mmCIF file of C-alpha atoms in Angstrom:
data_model
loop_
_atom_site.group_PDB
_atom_site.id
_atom_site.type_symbol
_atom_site.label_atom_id
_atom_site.label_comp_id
_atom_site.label_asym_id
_atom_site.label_seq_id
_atom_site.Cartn_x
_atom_site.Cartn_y
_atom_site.Cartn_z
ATOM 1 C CA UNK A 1 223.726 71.693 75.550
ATOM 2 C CA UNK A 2 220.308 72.247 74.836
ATOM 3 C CA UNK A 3 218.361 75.678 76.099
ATOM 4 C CA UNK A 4 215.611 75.568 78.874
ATOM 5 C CA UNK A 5 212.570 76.648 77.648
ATOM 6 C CA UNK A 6 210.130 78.775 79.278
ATOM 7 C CA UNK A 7 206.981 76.892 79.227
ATOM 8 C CA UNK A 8 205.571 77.956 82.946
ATOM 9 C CA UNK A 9 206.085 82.003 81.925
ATOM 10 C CA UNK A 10 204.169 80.986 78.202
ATOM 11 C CA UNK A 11 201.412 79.203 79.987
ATOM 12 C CA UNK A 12 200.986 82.265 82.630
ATOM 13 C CA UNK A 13 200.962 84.932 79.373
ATOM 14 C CA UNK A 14 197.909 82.802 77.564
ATOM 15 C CA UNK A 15 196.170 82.513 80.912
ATOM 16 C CA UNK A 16 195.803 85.874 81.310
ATOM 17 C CA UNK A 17 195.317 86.942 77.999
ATOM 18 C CA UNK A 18 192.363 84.502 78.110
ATOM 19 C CA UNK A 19 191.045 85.798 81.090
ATOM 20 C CA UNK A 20 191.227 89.380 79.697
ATOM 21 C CA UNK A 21 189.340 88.115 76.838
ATOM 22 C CA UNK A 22 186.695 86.583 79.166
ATOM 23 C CA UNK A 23 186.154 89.857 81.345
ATOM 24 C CA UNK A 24 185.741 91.956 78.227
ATOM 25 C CA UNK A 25 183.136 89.678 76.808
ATOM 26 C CA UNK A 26 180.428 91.467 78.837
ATOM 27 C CA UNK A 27 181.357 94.978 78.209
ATOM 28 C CA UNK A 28 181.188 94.122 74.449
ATOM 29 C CA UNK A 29 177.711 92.719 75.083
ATOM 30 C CA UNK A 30 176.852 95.746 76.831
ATOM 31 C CA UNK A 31 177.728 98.402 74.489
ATOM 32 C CA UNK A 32 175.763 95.818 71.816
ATOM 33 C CA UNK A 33 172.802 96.511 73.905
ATOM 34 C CA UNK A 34 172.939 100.055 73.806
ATOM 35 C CA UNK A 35 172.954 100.285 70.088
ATOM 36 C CA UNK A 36 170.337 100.315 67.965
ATOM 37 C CA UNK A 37 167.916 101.135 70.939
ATOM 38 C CA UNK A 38 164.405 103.052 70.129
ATOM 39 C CA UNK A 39 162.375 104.739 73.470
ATOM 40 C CA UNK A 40 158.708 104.493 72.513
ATOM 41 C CA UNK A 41 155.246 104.757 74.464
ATOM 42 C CA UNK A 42 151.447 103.786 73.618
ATOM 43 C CA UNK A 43 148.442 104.152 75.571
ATOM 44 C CA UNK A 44 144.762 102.744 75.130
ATOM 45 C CA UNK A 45 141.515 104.724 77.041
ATOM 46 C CA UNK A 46 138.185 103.527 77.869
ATOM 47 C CA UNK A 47 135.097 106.324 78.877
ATOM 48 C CA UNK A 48 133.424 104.893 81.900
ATOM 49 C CA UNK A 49 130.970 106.191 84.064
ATOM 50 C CA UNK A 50 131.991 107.541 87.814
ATOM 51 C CA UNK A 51 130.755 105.387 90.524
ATOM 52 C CA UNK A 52 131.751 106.715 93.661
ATOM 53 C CA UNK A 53 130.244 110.290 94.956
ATOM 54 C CA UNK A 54 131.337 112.240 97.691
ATOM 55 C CA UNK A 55 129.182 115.434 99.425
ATOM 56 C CA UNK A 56 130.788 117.795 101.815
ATOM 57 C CA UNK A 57 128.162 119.854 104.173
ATOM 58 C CA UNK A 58 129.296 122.900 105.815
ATOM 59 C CA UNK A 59 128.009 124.708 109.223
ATOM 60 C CA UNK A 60 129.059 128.334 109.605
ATOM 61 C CA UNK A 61 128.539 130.349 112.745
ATOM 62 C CA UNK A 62 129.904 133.682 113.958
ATOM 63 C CA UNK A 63 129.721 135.609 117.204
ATOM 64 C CA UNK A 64 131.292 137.557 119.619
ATOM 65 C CA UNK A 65 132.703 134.558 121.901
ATOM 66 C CA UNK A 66 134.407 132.082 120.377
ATOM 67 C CA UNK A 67 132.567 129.451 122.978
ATOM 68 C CA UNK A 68 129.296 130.207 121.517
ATOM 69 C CA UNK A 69 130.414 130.259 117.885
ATOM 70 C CA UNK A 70 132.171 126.498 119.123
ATOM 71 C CA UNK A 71 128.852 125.030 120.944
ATOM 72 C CA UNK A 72 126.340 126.226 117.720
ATOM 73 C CA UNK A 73 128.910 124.261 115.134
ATOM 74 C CA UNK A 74 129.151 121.490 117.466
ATOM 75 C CA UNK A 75 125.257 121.350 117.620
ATOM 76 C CA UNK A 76 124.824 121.772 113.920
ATOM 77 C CA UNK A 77 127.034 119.072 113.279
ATOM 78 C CA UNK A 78 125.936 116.913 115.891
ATOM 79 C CA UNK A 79 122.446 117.147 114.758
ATOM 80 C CA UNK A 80 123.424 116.430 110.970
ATOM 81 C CA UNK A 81 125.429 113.432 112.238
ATOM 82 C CA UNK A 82 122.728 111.767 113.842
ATOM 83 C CA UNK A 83 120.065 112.708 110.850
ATOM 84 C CA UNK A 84 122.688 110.925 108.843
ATOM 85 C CA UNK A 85 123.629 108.417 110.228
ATOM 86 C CA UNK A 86 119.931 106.794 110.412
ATOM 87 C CA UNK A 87 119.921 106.666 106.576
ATOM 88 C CA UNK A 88 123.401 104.989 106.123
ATOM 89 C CA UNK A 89 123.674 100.942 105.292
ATOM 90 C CA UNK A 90 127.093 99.870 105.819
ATOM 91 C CA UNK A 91 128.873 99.831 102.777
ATOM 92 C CA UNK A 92 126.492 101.749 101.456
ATOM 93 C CA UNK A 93 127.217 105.463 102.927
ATOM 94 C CA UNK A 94 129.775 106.579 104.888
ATOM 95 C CA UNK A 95 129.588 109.069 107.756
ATOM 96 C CA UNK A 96 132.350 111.235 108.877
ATOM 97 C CA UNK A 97 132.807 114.569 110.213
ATOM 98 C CA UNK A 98 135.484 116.950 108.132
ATOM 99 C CA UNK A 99 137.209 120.007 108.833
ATOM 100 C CA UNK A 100 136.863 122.338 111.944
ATOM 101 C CA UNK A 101 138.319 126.054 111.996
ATOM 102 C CA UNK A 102 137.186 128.835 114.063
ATOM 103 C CA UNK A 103 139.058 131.894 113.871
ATOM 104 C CA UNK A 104 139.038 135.592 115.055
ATOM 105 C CA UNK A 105 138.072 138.519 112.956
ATOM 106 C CA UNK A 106 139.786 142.230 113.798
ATOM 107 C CA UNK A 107 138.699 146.122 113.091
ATOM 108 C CA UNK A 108 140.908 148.196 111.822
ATOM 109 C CA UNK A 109 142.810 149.041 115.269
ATOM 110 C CA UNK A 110 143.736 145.122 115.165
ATOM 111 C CA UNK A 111 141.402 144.542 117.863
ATOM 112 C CA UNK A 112 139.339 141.288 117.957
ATOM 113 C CA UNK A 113 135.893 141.914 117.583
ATOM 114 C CA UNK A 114 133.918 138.799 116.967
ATOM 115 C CA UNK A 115 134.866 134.804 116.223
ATOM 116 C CA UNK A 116 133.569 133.104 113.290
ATOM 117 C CA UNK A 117 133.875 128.960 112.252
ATOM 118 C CA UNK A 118 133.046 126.389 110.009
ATOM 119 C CA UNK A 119 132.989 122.628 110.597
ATOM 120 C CA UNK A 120 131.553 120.011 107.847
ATOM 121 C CA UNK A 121 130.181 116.830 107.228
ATOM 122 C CA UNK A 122 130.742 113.931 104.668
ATOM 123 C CA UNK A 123 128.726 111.509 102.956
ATOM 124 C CA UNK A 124 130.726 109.373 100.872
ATOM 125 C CA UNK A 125 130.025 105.575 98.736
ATOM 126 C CA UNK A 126 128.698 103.903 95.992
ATOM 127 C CA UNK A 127 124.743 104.389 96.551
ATOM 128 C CA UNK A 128 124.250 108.094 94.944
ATOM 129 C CA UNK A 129 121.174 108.281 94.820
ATOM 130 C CA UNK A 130 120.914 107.274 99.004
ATOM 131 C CA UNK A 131 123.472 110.095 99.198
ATOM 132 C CA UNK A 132 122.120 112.460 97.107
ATOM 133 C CA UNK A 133 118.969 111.861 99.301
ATOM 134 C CA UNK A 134 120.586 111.955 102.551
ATOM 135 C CA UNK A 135 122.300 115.523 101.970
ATOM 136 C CA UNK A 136 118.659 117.076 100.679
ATOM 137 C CA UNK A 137 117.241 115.742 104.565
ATOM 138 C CA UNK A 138 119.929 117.908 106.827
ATOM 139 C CA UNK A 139 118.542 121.365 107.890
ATOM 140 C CA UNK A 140 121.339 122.334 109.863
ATOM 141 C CA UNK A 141 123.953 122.161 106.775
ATOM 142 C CA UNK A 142 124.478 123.267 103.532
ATOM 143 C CA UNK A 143 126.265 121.814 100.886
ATOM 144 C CA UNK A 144 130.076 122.855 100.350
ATOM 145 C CA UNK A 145 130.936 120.573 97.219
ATOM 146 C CA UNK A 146 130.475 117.953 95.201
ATOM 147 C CA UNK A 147 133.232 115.306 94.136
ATOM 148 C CA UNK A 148 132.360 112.165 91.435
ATOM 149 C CA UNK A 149 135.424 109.856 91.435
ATOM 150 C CA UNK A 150 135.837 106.262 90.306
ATOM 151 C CA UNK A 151 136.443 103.218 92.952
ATOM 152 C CA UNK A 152 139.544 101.198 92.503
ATOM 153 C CA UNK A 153 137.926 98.516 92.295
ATOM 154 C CA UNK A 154 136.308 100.137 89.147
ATOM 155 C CA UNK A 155 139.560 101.680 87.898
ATOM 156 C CA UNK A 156 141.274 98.317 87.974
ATOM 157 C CA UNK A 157 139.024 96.384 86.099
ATOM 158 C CA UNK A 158 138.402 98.466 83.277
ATOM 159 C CA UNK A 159 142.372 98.536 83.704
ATOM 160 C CA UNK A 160 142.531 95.562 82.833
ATOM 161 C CA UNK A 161 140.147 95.680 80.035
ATOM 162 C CA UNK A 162 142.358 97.889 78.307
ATOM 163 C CA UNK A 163 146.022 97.013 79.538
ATOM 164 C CA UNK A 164 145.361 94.484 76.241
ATOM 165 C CA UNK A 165 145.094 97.418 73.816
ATOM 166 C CA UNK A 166 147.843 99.169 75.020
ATOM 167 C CA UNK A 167 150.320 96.244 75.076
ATOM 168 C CA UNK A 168 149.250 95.510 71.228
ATOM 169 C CA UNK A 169 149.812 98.717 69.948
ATOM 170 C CA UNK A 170 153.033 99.260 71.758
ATOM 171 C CA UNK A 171 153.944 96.029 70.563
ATOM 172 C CA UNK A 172 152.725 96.902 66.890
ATOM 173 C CA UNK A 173 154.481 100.627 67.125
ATOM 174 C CA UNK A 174 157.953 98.768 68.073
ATOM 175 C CA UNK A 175 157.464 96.873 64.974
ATOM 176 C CA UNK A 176 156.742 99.342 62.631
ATOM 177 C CA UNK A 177 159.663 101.522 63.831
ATOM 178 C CA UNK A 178 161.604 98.022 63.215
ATOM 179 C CA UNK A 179 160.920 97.192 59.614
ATOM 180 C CA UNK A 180 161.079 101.460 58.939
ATOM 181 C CA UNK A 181 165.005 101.248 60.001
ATOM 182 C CA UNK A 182 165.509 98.388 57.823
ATOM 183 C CA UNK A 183 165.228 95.390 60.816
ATOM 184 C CA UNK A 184 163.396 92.570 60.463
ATOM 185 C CA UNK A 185 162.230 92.913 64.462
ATOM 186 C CA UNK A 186 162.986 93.619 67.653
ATOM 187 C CA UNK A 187 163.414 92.396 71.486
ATOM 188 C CA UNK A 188 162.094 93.997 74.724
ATOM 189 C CA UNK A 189 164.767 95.853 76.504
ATOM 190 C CA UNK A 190 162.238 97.612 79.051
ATOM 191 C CA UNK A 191 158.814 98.042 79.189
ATOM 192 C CA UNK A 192 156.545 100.380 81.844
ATOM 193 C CA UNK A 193 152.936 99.801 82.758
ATOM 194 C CA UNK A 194 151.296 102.592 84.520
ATOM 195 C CA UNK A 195 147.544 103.852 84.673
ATOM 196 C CA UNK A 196 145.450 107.012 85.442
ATOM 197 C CA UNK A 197 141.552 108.220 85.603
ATOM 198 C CA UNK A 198 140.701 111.815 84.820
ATOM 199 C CA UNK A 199 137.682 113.400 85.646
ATOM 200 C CA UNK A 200 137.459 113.481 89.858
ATOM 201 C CA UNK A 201 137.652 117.037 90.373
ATOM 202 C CA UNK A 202 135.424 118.730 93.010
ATOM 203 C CA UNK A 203 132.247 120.787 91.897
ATOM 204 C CA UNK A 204 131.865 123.737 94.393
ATOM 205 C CA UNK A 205 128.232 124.343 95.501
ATOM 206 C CA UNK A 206 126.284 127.462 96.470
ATOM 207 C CA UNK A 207 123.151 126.033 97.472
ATOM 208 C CA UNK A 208 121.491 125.207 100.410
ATOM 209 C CA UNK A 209 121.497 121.166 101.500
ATOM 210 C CA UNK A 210 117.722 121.735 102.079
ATOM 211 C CA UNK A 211 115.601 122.336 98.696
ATOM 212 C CA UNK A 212 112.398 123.658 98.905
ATOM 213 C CA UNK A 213 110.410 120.771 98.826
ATOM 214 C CA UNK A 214 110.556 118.562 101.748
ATOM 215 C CA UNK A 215 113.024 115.819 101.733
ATOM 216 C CA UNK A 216 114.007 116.665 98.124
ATOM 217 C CA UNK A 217 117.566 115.096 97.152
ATOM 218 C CA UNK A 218 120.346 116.715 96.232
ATOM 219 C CA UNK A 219 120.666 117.286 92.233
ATOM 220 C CA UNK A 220 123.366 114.931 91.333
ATOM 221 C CA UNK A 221 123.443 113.139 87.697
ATOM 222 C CA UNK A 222 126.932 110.941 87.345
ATOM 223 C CA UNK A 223 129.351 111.971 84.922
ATOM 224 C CA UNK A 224 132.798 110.049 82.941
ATOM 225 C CA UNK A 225 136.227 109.031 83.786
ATOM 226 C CA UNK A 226 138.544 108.571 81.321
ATOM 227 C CA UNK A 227 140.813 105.683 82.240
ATOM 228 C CA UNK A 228 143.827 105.403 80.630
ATOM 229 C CA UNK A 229 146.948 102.268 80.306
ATOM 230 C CA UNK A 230 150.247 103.580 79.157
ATOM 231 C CA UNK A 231 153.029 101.263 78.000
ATOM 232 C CA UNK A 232 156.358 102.639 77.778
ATOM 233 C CA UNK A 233 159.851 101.342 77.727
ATOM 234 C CA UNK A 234 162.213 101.175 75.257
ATOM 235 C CA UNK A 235 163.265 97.268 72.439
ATOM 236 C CA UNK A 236 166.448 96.657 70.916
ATOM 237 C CA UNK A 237 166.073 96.345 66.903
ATOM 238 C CA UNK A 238 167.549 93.281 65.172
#
């Protein structure tokens, strides 16, 4: 009599050991990914000059009641505002009024003996010299600061002037580090675009808004922002 044999049980065994096979296929290509991995970063600038300029007028006032102190910044600003605002083309200048504060000030018993505020005024765009004009014909305000900042309209297309650069020499560095390592080249495993513009900080001014000859503009010469594309990320090397 000849023996049974087991053929379901067999075909069960290779099924599974198949299927094992099949679900450790990806972790195998996974840890292959993680070797031979390099982190790297490059970066390309271009000098360019600022074309946006911001000017921040400031009223002060001080009293005994805080009312009073309130109604002569109100009327400083007010007046500023309108002197302004008759020299300001849309999309040209822009008008706004800035910080209030008014606060108390105390003896030395803690008592209150007087009020003192500020409140300001901004001129902000693209036409500096219209700006620079505008701030040198308000009496009633002097200037705070200064800020010089690039647009983002600006910042993004000498971006994208440079984004080129950066991408070559990343792609150049990942090479290099390639063939050094004894690999004839290498694949993208991530990659990071980001970009920046230095240069936009505020220059504080003691000086009145008003020069001393009638009408004069405010001294303002533009200066440079550095903008800067980074590429970073990290190839495999094969």
């Amino acid at each position: 009599m000849r023996t049974p044999v087991a053929i379901a049980p067999a075909l069960a065994l290779s099924a599974a050991l198949a299927a094992g096979v099949a679900n450790a296929q990806p972790a195998v290509t996974l840890v292959q990914d993680l070797q031979n991995v390099v982190s790297l970063d490059a970066s390309a600038s271009v000098e360019v000059p600022k074309d946006q300029l911001s000017i921040t007028l400031r009223a002060t006032r001080e009293g005994p009641e805080a009312k009073a102190v309130q109604d002569g910044l109100k009327q400083a600003i007010d007046a500023a505002l309108a002197e302004a605002r008759k020299h300001a083309p849309p999309g040209q200048m822009d008008v706004r009024t800035g910080n209030f504060s008014l606060y108390p000030r105390y003896n030395q018993q803690g008592r209150i003996t007087g009020w003192q505020g500020t409140a300001e005024l901004v001129l902000e765009g693209r036409d500096m010299p219209l700006i620079a004009q505008t701030a040198g014909r308000l009496n009633t305000v002097s200037v705070a600061n200064i800020t010089q900042s690039l647009s983002r309209e600006a910042r993004e297309r000498h971006a994208s002037e440079v984004a080129g650069q950066a991408i070559a020499r990343y792609r150049a560095k990942a090479q290099e580090y390639a063939e050094k390592f004894g690999f004839a080249g290498y694949v993208l495993r991530e990659v990071n675009v980001s970009t920046s513009d230095s240069g936009s900080l505020p220059q504080p001014m003691m000086m009145r808004a008003k020069a001393a000859a009638e009408d004069a503009a405010v001294p303002v010469e533009a200066g440079k922002a550095t903008v800067t594309v980074t590429v970073s990320g990290s190839v495999i090397l094969r």
